[in-house]
Short mmCIF file of N, CA and C in Angstrom, two decimals:
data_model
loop_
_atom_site.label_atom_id
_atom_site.label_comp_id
_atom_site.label_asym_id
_atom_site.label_seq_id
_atom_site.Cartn_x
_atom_site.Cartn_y
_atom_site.Cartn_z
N UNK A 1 140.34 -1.26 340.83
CA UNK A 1 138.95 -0.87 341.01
C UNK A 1 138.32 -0.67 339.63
N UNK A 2 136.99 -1.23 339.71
CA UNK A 2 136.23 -1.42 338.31
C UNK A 2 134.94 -0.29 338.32
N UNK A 3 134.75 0.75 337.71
CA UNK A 3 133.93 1.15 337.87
C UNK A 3 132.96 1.24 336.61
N UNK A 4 131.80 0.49 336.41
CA UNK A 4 130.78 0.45 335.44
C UNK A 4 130.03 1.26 335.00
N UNK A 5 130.05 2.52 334.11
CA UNK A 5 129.96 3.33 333.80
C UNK A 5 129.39 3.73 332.35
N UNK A 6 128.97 2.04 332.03
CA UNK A 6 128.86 2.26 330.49
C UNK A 6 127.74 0.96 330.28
N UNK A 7 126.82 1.05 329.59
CA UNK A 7 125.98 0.11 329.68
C UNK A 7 125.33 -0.13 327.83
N UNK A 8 125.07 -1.52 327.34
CA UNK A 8 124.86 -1.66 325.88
C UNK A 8 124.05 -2.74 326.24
N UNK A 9 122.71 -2.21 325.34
CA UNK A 9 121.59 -3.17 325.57
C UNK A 9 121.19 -3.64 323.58
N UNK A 10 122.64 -3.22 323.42
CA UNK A 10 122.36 -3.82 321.65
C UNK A 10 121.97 -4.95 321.37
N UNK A 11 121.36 -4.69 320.45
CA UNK A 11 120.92 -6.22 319.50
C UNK A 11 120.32 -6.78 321.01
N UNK A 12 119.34 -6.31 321.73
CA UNK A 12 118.31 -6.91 322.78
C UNK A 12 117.46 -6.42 322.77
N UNK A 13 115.96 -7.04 322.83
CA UNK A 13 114.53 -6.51 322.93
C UNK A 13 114.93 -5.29 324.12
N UNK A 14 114.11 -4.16 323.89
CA UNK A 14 114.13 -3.56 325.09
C UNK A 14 112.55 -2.40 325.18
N UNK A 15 112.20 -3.15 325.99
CA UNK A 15 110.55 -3.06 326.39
C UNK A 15 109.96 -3.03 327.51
N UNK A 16 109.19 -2.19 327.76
CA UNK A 16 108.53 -2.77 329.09
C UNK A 16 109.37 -2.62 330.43
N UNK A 17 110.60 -1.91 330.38
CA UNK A 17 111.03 -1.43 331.74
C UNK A 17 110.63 0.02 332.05
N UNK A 18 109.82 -0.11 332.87
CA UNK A 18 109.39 1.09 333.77
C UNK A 18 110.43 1.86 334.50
N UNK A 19 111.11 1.44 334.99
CA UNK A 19 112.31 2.39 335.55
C UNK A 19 113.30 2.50 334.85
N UNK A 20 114.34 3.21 335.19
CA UNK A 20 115.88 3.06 335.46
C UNK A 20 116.72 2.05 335.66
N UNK A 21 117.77 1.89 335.79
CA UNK A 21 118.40 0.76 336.41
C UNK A 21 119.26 1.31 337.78
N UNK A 22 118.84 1.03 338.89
CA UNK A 22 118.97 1.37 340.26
C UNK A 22 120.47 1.03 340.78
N UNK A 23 120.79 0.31 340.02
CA UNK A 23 122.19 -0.52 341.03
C UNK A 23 123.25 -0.22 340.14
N UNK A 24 124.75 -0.09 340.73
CA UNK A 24 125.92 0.69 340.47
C UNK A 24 126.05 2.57 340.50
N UNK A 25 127.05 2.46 339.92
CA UNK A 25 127.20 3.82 339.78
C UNK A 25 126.41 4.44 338.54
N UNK A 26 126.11 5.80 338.35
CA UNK A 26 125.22 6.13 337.40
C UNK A 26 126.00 6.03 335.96
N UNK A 27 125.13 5.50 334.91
CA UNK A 27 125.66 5.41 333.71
C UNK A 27 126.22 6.66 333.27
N UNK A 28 127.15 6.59 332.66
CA UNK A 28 127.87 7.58 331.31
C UNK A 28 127.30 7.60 330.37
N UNK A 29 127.74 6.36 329.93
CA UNK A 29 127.37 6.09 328.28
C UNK A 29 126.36 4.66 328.16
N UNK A 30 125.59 4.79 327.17
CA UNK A 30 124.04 4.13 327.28
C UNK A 30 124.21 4.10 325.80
N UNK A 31 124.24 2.65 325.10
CA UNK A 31 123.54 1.84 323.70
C UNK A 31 122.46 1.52 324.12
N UNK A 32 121.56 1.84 323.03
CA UNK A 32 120.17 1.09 322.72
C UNK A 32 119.71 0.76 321.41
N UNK A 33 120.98 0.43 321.03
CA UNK A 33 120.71 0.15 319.08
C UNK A 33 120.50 -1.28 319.13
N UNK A 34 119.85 -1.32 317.79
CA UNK A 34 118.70 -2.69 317.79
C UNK A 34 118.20 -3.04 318.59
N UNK A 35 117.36 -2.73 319.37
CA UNK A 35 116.89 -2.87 320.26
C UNK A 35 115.22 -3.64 320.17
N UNK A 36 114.70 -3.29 318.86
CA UNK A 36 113.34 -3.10 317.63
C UNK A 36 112.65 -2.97 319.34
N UNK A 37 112.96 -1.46 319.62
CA UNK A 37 111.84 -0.43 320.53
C UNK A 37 110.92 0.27 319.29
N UNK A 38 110.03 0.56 319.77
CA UNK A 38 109.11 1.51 319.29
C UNK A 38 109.01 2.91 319.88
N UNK A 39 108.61 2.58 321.66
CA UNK A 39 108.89 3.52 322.20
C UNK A 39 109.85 3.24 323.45
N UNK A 40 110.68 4.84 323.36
CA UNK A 40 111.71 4.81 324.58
C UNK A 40 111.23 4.98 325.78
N UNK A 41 111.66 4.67 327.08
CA UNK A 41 110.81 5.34 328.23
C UNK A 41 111.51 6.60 328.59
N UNK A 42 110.49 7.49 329.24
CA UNK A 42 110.80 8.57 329.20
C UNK A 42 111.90 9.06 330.58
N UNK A 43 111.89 7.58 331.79
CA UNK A 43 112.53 8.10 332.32
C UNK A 43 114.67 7.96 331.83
N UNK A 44 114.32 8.22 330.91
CA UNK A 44 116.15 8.05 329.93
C UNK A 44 116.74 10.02 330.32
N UNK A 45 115.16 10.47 330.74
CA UNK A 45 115.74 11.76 330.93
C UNK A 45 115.71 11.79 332.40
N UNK A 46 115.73 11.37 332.96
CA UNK A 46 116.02 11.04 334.65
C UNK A 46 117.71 10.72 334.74
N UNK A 47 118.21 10.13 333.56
CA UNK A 47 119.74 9.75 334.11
C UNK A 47 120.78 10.66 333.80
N UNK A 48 121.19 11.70 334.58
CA UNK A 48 121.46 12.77 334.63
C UNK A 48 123.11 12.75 334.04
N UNK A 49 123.98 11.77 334.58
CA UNK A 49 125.32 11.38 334.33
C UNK A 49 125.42 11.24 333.12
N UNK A 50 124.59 11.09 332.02
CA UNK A 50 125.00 10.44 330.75
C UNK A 50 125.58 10.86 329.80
N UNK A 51 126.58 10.72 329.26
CA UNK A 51 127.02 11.86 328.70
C UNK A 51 126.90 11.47 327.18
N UNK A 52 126.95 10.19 326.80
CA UNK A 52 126.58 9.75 325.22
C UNK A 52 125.52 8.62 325.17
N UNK A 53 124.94 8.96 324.66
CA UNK A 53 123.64 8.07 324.07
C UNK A 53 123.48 7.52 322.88
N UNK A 54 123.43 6.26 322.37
CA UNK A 54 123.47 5.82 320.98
C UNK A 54 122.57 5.23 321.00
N UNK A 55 121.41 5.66 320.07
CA UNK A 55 119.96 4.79 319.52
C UNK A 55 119.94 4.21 318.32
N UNK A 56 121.03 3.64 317.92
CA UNK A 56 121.14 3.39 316.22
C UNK A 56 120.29 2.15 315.73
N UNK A 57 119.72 2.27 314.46
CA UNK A 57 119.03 1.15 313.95
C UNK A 57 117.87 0.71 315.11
N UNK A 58 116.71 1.52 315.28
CA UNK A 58 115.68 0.63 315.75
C UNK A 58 114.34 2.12 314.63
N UNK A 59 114.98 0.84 313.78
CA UNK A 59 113.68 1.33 312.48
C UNK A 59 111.64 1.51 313.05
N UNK A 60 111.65 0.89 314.23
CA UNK A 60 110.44 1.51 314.57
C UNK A 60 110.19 1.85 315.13
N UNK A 61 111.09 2.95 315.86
CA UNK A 61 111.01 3.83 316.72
C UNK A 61 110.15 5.18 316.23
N UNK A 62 109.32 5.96 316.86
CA UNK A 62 108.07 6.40 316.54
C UNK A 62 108.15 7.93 316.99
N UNK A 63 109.32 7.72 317.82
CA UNK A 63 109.17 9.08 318.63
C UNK A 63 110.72 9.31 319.57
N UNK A 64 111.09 10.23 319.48
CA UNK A 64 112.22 10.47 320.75
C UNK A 64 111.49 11.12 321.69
N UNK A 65 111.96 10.68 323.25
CA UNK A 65 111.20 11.06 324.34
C UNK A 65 111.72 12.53 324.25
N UNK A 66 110.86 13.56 325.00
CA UNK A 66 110.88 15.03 325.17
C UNK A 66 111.82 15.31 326.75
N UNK A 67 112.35 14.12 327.50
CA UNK A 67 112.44 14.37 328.45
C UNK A 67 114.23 14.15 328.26
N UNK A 68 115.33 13.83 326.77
CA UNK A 68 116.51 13.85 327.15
C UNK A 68 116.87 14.91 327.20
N UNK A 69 115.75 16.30 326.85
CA UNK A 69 116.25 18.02 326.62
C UNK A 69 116.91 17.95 328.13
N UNK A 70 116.37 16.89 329.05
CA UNK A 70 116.70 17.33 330.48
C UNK A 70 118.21 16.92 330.63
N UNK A 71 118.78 15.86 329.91
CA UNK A 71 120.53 15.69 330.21
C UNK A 71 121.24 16.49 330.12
N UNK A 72 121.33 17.29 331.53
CA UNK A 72 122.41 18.30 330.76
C UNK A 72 123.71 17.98 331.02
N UNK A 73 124.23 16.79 331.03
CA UNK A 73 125.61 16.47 330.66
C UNK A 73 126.05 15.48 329.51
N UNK A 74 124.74 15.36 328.55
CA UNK A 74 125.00 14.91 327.36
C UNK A 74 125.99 15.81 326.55
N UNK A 75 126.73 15.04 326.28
CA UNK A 75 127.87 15.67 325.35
C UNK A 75 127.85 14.61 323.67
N UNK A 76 127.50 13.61 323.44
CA UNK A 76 126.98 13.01 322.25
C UNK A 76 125.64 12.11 322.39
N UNK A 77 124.55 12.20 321.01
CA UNK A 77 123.60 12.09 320.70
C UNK A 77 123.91 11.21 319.38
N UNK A 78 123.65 9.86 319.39
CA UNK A 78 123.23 9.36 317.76
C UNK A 78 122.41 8.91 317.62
N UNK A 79 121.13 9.14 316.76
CA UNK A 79 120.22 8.77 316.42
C UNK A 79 119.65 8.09 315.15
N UNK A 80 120.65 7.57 314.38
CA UNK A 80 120.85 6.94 313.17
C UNK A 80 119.99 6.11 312.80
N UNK A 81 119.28 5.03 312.09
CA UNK A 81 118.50 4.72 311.34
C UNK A 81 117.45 5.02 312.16
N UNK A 82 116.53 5.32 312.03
CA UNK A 82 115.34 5.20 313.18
C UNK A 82 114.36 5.58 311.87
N UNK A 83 114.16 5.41 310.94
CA UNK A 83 113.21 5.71 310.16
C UNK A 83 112.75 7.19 310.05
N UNK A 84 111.86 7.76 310.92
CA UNK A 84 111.33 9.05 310.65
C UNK A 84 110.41 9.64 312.12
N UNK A 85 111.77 9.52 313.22
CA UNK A 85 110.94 9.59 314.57
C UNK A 85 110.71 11.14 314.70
N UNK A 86 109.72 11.27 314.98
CA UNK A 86 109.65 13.02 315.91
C UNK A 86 110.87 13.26 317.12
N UNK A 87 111.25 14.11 316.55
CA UNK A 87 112.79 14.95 317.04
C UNK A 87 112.00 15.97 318.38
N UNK A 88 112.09 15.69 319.27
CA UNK A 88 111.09 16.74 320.42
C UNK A 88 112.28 18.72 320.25
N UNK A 89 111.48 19.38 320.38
CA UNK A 89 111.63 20.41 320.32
C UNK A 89 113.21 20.46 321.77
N UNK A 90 112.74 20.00 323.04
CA UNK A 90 113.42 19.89 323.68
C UNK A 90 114.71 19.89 323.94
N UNK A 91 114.97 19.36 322.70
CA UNK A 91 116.66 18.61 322.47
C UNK A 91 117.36 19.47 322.32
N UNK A 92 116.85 20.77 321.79
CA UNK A 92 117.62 22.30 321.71
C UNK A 92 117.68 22.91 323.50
N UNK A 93 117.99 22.00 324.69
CA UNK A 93 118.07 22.37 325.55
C UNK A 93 119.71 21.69 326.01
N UNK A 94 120.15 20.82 325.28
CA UNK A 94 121.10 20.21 325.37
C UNK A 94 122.20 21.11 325.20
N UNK A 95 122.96 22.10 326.15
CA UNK A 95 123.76 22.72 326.53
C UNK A 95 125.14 22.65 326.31
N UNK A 96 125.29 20.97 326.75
CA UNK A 96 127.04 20.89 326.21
C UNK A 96 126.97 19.55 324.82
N UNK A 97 125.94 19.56 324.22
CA UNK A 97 126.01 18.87 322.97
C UNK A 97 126.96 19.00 322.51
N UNK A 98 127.90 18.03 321.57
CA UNK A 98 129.16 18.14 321.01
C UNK A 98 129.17 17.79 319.82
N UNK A 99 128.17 16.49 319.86
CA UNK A 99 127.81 15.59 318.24
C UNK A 99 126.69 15.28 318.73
N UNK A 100 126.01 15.44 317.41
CA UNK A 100 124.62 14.88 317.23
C UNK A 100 124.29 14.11 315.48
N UNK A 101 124.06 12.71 315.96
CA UNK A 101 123.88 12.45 314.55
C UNK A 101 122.36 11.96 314.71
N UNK A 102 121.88 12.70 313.04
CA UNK A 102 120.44 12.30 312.87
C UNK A 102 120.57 11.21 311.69
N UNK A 103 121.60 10.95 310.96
CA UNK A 103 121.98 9.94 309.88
C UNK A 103 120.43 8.88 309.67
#
């Protein structure tokens, strides 16, 4: 039994999806490096399962959404090149944080 639990949208445009992704089991772990986003959608704080998130290298990213303060089963955060995004106050809601890179 295969269970999909991990999802990498690296080195792919990623734009313009309004939702979530509806089908399988709920993600764990979520790449979105290189992605050249600007902005994230906010429903990334809707996916409750996630426990690591990697945003590395999307230099024009403008902003982190205010809504991942809501993961509270994030346990790693990397946020590495992103130029100089606004850090939402929020993120100090992240409970079982373990690593967080702002690199």
């Amino acid at each position: 039994m295969c269970a999909f639990n991990t999802s990498s949208i690296a080195a792919t445009p990623f734009s313009g999806v309004s939702q979530p992704p509806g089908w399988g089991p709920p993600l764990q772990r979520l790449e979105l490096s290189e992605t050249q986003s600007s902005v994230l959608p906010e429903w990334l704080g809707e996916m409750q399962a996630l426990e690591s998130l990697r945003m590395g290298d999307n230099p024009g990213l403008q902003a982190i959404p205010a809504s991942l303060g809501a993961l509270r089963n994030l346990r790693r955060l990397y946020l590495g090149g992103q130029g100089e995004p606004f850090v939402p106050a929020e993120l100090g809601h992240l409970a079982r944080l373990e690593e967080l890179s702002l690199v």
